[in-house]
Short mmCIF file of C-alpha atoms and ligand atoms in Angstrom, two decimals:
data_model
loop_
_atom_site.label_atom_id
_atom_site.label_comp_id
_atom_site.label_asym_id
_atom_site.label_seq_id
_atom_site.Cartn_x
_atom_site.Cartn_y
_atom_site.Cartn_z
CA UNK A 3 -16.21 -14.24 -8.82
CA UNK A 4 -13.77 -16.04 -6.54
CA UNK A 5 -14.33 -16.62 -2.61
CA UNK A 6 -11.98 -18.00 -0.11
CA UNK A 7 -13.32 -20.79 2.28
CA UNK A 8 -11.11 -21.20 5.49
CA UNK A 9 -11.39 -24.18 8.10
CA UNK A 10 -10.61 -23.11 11.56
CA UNK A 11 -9.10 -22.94 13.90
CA UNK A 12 -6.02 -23.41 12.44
CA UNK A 13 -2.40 -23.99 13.23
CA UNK A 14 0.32 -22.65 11.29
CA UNK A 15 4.12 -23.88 11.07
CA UNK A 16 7.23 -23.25 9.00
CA UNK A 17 8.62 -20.20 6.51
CA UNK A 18 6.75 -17.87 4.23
CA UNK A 19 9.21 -15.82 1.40
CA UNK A 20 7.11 -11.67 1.81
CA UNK A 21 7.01 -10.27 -1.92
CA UNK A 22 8.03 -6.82 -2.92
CA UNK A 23 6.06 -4.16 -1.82
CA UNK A 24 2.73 -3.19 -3.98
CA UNK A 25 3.01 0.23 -2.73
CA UNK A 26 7.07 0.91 -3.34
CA UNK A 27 6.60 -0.92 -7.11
CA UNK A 28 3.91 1.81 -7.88
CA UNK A 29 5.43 4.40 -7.99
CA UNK A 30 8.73 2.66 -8.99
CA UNK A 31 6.97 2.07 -11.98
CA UNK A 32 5.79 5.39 -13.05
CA UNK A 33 9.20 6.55 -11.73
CA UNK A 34 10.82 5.32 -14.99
CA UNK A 35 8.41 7.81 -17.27
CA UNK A 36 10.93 9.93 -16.48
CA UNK A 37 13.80 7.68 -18.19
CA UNK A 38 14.92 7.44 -21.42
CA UNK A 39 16.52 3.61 -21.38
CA UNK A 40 14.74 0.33 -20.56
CA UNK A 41 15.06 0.05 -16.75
CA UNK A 42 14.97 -3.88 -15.07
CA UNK A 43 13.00 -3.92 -11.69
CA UNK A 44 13.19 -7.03 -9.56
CA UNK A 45 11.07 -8.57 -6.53
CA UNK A 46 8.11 -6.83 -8.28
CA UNK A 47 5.08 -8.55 -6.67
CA UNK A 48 2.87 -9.86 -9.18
CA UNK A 49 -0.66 -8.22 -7.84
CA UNK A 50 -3.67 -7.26 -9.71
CA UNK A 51 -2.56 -3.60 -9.10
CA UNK A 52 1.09 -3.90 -10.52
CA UNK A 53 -0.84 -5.24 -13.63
CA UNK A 54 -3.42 -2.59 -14.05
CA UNK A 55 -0.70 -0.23 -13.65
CA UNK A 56 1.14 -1.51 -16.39
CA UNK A 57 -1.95 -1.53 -18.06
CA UNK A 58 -2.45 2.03 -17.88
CA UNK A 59 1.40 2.57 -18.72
CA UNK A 60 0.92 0.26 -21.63
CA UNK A 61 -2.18 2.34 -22.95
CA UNK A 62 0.52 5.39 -22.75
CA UNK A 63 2.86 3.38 -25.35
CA UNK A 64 5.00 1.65 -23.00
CA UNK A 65 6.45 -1.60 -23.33
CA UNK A 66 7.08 -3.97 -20.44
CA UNK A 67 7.47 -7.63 -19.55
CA UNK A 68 6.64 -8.99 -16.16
CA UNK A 69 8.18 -12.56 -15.38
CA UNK A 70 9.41 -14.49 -12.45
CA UNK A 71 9.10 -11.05 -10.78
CA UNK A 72 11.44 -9.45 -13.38
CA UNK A 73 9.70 -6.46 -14.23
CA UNK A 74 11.54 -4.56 -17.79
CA UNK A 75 9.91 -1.43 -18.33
CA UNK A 76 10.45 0.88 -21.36
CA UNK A 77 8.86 3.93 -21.60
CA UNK A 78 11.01 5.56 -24.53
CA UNK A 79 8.01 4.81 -26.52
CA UNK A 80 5.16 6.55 -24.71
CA UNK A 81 3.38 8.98 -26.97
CA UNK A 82 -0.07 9.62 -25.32
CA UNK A 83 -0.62 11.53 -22.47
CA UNK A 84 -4.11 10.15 -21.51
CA UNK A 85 -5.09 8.34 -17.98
CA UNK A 86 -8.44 7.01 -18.96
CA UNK A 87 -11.00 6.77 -16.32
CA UNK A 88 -11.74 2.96 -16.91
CA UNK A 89 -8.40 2.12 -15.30
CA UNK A 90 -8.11 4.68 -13.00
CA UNK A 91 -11.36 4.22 -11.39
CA UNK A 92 -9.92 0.56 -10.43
CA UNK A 93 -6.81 1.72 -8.48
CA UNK A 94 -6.56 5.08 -7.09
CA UNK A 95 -3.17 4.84 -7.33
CA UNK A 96 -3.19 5.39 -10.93
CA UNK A 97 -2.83 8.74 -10.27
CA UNK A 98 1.00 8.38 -9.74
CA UNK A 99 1.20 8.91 -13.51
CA UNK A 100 0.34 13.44 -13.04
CA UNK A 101 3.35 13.95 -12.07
CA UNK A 102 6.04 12.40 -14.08
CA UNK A 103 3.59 13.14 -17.46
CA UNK A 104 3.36 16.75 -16.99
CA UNK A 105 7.01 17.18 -16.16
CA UNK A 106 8.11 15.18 -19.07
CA UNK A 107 5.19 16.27 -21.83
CA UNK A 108 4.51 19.45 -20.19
CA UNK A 109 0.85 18.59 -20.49
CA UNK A 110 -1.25 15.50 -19.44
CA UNK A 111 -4.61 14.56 -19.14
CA UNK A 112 -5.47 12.32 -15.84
CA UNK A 113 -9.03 10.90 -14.70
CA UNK A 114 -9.85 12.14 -11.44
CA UNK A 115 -10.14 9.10 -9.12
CA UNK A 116 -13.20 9.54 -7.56
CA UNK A 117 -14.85 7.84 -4.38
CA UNK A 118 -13.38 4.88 -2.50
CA UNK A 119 -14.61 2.38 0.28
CA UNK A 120 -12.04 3.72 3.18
CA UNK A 121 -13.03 7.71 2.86
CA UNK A 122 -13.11 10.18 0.31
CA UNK A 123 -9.28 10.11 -0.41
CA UNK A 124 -9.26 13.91 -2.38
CA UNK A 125 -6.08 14.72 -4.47
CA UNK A 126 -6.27 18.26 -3.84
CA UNK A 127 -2.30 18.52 -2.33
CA UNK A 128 -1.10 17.24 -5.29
CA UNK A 129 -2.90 19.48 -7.49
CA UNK A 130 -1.68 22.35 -5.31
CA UNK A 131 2.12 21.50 -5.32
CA UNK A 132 2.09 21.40 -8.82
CA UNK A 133 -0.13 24.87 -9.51
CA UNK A 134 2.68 26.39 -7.63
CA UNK A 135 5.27 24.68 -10.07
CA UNK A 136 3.48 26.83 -12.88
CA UNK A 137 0.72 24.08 -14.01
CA UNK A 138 -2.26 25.02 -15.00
CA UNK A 139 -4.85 23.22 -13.86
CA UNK A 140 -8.21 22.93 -14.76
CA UNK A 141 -11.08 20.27 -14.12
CA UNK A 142 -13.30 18.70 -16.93
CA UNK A 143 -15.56 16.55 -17.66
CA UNK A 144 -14.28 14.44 -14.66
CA UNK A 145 -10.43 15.18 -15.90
CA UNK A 146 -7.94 16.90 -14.32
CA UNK A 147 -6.22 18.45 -17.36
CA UNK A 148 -2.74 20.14 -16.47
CA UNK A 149 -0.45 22.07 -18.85
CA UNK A 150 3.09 23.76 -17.99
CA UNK A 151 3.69 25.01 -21.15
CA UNK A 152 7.21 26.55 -20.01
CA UNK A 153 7.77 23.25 -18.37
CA UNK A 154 7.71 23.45 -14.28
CA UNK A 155 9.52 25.00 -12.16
CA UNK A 156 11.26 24.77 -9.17
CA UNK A 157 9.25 25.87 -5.59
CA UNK A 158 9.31 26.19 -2.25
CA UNK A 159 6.11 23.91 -1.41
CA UNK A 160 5.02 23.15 2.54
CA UNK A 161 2.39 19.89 2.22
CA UNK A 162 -0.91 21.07 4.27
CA UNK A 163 -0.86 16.92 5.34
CA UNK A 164 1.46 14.17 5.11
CA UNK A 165 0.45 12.38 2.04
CA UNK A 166 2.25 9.57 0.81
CA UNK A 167 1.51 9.30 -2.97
CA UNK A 168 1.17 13.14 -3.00
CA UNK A 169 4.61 13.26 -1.90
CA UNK A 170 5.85 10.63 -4.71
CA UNK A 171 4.62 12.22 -7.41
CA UNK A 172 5.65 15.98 -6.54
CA UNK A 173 9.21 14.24 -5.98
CA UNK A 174 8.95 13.20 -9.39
CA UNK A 175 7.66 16.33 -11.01
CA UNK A 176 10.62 18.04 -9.28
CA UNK A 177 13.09 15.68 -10.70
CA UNK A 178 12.34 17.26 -14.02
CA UNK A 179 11.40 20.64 -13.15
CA UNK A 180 13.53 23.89 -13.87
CA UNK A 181 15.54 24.53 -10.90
CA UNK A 182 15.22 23.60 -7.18
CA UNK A 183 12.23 22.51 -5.16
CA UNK A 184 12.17 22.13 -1.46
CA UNK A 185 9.20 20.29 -0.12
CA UNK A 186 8.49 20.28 3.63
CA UNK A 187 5.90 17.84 5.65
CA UNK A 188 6.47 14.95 3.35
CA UNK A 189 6.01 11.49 3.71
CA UNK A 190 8.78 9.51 4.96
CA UNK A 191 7.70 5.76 4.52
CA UNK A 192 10.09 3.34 3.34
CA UNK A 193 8.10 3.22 -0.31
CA UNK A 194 9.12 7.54 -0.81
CA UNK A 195 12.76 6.90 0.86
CA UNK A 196 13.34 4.39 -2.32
CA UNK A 197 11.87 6.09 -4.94
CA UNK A 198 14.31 8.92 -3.26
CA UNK A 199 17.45 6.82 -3.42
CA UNK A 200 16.58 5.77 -6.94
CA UNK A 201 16.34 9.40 -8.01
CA UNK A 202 19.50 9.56 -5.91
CA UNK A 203 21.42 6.78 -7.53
CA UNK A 204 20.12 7.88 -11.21
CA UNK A 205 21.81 11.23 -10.98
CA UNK A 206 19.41 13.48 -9.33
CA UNK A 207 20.89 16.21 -6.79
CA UNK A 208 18.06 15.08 -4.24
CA UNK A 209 18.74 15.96 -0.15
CA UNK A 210 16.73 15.27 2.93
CA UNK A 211 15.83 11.60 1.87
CA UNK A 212 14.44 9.95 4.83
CA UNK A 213 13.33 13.29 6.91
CA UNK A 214 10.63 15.63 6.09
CA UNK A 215 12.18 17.86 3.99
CA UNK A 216 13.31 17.18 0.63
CA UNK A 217 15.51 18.83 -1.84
CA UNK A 218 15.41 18.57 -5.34
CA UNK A 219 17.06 19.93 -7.98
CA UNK A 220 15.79 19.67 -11.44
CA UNK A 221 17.00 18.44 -15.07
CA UNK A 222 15.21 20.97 -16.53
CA UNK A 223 13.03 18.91 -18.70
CA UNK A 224 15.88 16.18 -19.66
CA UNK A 225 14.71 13.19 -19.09
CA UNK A 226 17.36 10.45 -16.98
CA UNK A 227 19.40 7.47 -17.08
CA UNK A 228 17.69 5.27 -14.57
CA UNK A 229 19.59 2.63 -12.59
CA UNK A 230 18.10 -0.36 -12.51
CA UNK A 231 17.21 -1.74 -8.70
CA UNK A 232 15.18 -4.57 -6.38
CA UNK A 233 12.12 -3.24 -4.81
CA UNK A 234 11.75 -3.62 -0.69
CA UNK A 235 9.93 -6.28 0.59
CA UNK A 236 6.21 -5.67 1.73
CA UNK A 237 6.44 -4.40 5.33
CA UNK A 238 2.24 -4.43 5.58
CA UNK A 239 2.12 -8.42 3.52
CA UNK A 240 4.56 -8.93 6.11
CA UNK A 241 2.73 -7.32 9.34
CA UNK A 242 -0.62 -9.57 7.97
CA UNK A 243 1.73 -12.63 8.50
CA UNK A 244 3.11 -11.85 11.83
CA UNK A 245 -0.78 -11.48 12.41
CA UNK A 246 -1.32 -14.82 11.32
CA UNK A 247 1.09 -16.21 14.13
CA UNK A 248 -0.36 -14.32 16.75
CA UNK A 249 -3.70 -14.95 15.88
CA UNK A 250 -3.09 -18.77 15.11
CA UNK A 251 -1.13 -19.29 18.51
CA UNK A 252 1.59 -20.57 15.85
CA UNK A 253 5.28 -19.94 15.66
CA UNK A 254 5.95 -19.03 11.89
CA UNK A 255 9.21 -17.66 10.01
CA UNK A 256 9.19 -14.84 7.55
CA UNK A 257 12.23 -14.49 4.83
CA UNK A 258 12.88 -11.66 3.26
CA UNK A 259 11.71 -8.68 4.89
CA UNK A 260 13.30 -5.61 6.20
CA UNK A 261 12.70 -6.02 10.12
CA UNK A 262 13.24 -2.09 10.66
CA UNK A 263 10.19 -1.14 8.52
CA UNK A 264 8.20 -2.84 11.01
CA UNK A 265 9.43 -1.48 14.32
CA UNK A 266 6.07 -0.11 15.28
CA UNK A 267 4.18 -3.65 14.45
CA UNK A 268 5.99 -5.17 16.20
CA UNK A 269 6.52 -3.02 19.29
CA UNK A 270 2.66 -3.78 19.27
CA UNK A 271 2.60 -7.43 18.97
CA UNK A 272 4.91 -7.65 21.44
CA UNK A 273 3.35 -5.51 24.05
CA UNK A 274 0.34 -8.28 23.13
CA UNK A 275 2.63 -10.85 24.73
CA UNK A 276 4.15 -12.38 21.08
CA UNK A 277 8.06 -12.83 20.72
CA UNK A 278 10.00 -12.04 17.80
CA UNK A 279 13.10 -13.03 17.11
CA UNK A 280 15.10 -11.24 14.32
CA UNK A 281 17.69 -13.05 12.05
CA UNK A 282 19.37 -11.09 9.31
CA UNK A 283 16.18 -10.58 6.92
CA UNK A 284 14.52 -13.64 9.23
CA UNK A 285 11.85 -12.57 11.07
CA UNK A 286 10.19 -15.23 13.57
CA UNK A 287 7.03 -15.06 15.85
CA UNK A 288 6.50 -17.20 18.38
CA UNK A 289 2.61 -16.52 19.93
CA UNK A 290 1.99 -14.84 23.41
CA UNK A 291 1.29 -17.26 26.20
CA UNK A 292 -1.81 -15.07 26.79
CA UNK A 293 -2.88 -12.62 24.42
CA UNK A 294 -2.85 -8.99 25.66
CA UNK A 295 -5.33 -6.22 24.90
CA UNK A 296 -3.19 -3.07 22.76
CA UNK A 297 -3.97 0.55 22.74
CA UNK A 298 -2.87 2.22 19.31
CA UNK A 299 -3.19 5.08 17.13
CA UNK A 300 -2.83 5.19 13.32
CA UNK A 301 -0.65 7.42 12.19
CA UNK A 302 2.38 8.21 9.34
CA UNK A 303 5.50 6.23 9.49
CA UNK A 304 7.36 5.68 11.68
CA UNK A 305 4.56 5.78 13.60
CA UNK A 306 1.64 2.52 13.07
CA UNK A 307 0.31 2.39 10.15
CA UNK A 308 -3.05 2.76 8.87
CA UNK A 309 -2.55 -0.86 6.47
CA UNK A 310 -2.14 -2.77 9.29
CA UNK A 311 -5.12 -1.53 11.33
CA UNK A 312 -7.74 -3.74 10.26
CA UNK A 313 -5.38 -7.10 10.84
CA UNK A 314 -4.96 -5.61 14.61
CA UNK A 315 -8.41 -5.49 15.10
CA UNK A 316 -9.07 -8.84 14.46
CA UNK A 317 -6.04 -10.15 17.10
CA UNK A 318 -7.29 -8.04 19.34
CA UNK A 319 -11.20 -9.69 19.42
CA UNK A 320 -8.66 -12.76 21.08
CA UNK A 321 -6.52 -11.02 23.71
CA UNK A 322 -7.82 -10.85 27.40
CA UNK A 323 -9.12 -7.08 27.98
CA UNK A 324 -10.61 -4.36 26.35
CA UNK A 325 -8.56 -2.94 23.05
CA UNK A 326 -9.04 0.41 21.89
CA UNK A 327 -8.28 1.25 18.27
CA UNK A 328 -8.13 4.69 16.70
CA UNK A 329 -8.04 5.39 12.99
CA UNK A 330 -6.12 9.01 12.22
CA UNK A 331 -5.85 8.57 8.96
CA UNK A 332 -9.15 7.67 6.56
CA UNK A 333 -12.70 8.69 8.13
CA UNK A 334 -14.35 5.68 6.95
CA UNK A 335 -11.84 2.85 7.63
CA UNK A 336 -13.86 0.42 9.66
CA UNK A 337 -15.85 -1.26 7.17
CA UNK A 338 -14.27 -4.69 8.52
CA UNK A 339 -15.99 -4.01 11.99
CA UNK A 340 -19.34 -4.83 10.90
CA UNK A 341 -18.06 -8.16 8.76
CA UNK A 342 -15.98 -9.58 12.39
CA UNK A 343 -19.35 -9.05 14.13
CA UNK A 344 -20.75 -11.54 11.76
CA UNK A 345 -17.97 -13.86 13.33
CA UNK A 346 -18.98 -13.17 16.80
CA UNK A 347 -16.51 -10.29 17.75
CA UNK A 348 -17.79 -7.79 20.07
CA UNK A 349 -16.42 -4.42 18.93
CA UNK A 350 -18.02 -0.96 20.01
CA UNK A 351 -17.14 1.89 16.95
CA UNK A 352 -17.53 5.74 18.10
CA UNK A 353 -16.11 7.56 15.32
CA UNK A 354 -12.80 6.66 14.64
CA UNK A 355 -12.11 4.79 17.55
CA UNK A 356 -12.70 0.82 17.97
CA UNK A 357 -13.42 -0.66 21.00
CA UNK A 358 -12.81 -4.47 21.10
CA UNK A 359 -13.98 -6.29 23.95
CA UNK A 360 -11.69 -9.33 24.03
CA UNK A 361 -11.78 -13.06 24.39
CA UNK A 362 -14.91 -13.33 21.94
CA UNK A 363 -15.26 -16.56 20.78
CA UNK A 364 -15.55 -16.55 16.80
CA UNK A 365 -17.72 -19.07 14.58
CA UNK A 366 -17.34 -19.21 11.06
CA UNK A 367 -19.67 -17.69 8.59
CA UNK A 368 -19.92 -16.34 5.14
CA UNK A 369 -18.22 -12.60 5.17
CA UNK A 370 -17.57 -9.66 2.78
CA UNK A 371 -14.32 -8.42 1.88
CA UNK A 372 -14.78 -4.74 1.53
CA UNK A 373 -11.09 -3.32 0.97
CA UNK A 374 -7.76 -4.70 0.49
CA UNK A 375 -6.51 -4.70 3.81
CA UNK A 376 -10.19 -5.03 5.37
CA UNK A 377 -10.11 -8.60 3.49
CA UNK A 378 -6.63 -9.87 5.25
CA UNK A 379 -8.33 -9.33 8.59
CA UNK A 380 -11.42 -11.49 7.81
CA UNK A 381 -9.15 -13.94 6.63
CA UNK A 382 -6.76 -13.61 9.49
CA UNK A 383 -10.22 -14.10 11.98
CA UNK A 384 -11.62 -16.83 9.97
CA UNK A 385 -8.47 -19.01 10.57
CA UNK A 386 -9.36 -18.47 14.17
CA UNK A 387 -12.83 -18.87 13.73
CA UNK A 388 -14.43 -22.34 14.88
CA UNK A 389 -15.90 -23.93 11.68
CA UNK A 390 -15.99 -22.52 7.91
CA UNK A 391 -15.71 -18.98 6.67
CA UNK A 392 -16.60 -18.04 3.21
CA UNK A 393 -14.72 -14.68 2.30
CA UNK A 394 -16.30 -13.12 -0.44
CA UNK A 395 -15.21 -10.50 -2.89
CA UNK A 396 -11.78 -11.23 -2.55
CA UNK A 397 -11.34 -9.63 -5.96
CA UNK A 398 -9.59 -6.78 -3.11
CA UNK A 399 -7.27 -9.39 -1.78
CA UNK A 400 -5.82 -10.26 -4.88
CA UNK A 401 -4.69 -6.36 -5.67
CA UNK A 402 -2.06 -6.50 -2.86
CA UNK A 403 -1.21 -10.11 -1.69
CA UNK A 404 0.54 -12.19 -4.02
CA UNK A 405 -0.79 -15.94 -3.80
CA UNK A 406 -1.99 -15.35 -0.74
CA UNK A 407 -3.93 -18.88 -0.29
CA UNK A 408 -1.07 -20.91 -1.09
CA UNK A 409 1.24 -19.27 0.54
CA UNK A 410 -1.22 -20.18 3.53
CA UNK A 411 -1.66 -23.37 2.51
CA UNK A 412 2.57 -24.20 2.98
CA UNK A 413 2.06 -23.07 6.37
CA UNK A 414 -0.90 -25.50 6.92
CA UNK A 415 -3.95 -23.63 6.79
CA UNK A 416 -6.94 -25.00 5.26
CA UNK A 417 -8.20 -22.49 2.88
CA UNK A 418 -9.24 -23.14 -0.65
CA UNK A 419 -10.44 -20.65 -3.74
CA UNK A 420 -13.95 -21.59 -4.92
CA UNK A 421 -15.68 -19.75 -7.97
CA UNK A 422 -19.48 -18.35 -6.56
C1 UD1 B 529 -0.97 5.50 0.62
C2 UD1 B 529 -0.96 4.00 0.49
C3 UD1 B 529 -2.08 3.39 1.30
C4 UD1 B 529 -2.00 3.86 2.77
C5 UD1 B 529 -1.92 5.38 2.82
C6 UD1 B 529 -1.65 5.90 4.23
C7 UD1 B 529 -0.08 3.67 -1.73
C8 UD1 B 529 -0.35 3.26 -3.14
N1 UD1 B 529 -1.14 3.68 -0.92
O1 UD1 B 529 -2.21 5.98 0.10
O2 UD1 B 529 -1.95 1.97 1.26
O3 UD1 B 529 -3.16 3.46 3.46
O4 UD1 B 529 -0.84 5.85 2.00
O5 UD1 B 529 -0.48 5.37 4.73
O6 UD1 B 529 1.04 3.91 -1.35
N2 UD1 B 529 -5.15 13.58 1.57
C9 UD1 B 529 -5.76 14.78 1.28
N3 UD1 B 529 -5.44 15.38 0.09
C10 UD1 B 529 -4.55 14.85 -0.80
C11 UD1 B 529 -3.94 13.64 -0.48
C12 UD1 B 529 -4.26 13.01 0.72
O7 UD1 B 529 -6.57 15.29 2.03
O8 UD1 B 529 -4.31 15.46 -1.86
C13 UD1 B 529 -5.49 12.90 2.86
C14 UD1 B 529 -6.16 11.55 2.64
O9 UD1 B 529 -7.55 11.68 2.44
C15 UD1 B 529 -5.83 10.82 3.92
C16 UD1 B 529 -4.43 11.36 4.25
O10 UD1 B 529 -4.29 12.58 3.53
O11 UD1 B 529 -6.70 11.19 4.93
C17 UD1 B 529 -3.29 10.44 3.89
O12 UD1 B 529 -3.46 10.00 2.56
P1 UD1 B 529 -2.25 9.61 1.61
O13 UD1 B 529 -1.00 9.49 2.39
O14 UD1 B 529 -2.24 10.51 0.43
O15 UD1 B 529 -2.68 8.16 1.13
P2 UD1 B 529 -2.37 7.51 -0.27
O16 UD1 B 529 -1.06 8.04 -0.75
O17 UD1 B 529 -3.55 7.62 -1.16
#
């Protein structure tokens, strides 16, 4: 198993490119079951998730070819309808694939995802949407096994939660379905607006993109021509490095990125003191003098997001004051809290809410990486730290941030991969 061992503290300097975003290309991905032509995605980040995706698509009798971050999917050629357990248990997002099988097969067979380290994560509103499209739904032996013999149909479905994949895959199931569905409460982060607009721009009669409420009307069953398209950059890969200024003291320069994805990071960095400057797709920090405490909230876009809540928490053991954190989103999303204390930070959890008593000085020691986003905020601490931090298990960095040492190492970190 791989660990990551950071010197610190650290100074950063110069211009990191931000990848395409993990969590637009999987969807995008299982977007083009639905096609019937070979479809060309570009920026695809190449992540351990994007390749157990493709794995699982693969299994299904797709073909595809990742290079250079050319992605060419076809998936003319599936002929099983099967999500096996062994893959889906890996990446919960696997599940992405319910949708666009059972509108295109009319049946499918999908492991259920089971437990995960930020909260239970249930999949019980996408279940429900597509029950009241006419599947039939019925759990066994650890399966959900769905069947719309008459193919599904269009409804009139109000989401009990905003739920981000739940609302990607219902969009897809609708693109297919008999007739029109209206779906209210959805998710409107950047990832569902361009799965949207690629629906959009493939020929489906799809309103609302952007807003709450979506319209959709359906093929019928006929599968579509898809366009082919570049995904978005990574707004949360690129809120980690904005983190890594700030937390460094550094001035850095990302390229690449879409600075209005990231209004609500960076409203927050800057009421810490930091400066950015935009330029085009340019974004550059330049560090706060002093380091102010923050108050935030997780919460669905546009609002901050839950990804980036762990990398906060680690600036915030730096700034002058107290910080207070709150996490709306998973019940069980502080697993990094106990892993900074090992660095010396002095945080105070009630339930979901973080208290960080600033201006703790951090030492480096051997850490745990315990989710994907958990494991960008030891890193982020370590290259404060004073000495060397071993990050272990950072089998969870490498699902979502593509070469994320060397892309630290060009700004002049000192971070190598060792083998345990
Ligand atoms: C997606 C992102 C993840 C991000 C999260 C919240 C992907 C691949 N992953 O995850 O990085 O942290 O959005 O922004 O895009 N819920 C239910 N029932 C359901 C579905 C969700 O109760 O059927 C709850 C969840 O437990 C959670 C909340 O709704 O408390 C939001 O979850 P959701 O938006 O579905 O997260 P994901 O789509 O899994």
């Amino acid at each position: 198993m791989d660990y990551l061992r950071i010197q610190g503290p650290t100074k950063l300097s110069g211009t990191v490119t931000i990848s395409g975003a993990k969590n637009a290309a999987l969807p995008l991905i299982t977007l083009t079951l639905l096609a019937h032509n070979k479809v060309t995605l570009t920026n695809t980040p190449e992540v351990a998730d994007i390749k157990t995706l493709l794995k699982l698509l693969e299994n299904l009798g797709a073909t595809s070819t990742l290079k250079n971050h050319v992605l060419e999917l076809d998936t003319s050629t599936v002929n099983h309808t099967m999500a096996n357990y062994d893959i889906v248990k890996t990446m919960r997002a696997s599940i992405l694939v319910l949708g666009p099988l059972l509108a295109r097969f009319g049946h499918c067979e999908v492991s259920l995802p089971g437990g995960c380290a930020i909260g239970q994560r249930p999949i019980d509103l996408h279940l429900k949407a597509l029950e009241q499209m006419g599947a039939e739904i019925t759990i066994h032996a650890g399966y959900v096994n769905a069947v719309a013999p008459k193919g599904l149909q269009g409804a009139h479905i109000i989401f009990d939660k905003i739920t981000v994949t739940g609302t990607a895959n219902i969009v897809m199931a609708a693109a297919l379905a008999h007739g029109k569905t209206i779906l209210v409460n959805c998710a409107k982060e950047p990832e569902v607006v361009q799965l949207c607009e690629i629906l959009r721009d493939s020929g489906i009669d799809i309103t609302g993109i952007g807003t709450s409420e979506l319209t959709i009307i359906g093929t019928g069953g006929k599968t579509i021509d898809m366009v082919d398209f570049e995904i978005i950059p990574d707004r949360i890969e690129a809120g980690t490095y904005l983190c890594a200024g700030a937390i460094t003291n550094s001035t850095i320069t990302l390229a690449k990125v879409r600075p209005d994805h990231l209004d609500a990071v960076t409203a927050k960095l800057e009421q810490m003191g930091c400066t950015i400057e935009i330029d085009g797709s340019n974004m550059t920090i330049h560090p706060a003098a002093e380091l102010k405490h923050v108050e935030l909230i997780t919460q669905e876009y546009p609002a901050f997001p839950t990804d980036m809540q762990a990398q906060f928490l680690a600036l915030a053991t730096l700034a002058k004051g107290t910080s207070i954190i709150e996490e709306r989103l998973f019940e069980n999303r502080f697993m990094h809290v106990s892993e900074l204390q090992r660095l010396g930070a002095d945080i105070r959890l009630n339930g979901h809410t973080a208290t960080v008593i600033g201006e703790s000085p951090l030492f480096g020691a051997d850490v745990m990486a315990t989710d994907l986003r958990a494991s960008s905020a030891l890193v982020l601490a370590a290259m404060a730290a004073e000495g060397t931090t071993n990050v272990h298990r950072i089998y969870h960095l490498d699902r979502g941030y593509e070469n994320l040492e060397q892309k630290l190492l060009a700004l002049g970190a000192k971070i190598e991969r060792l083998k345990e």
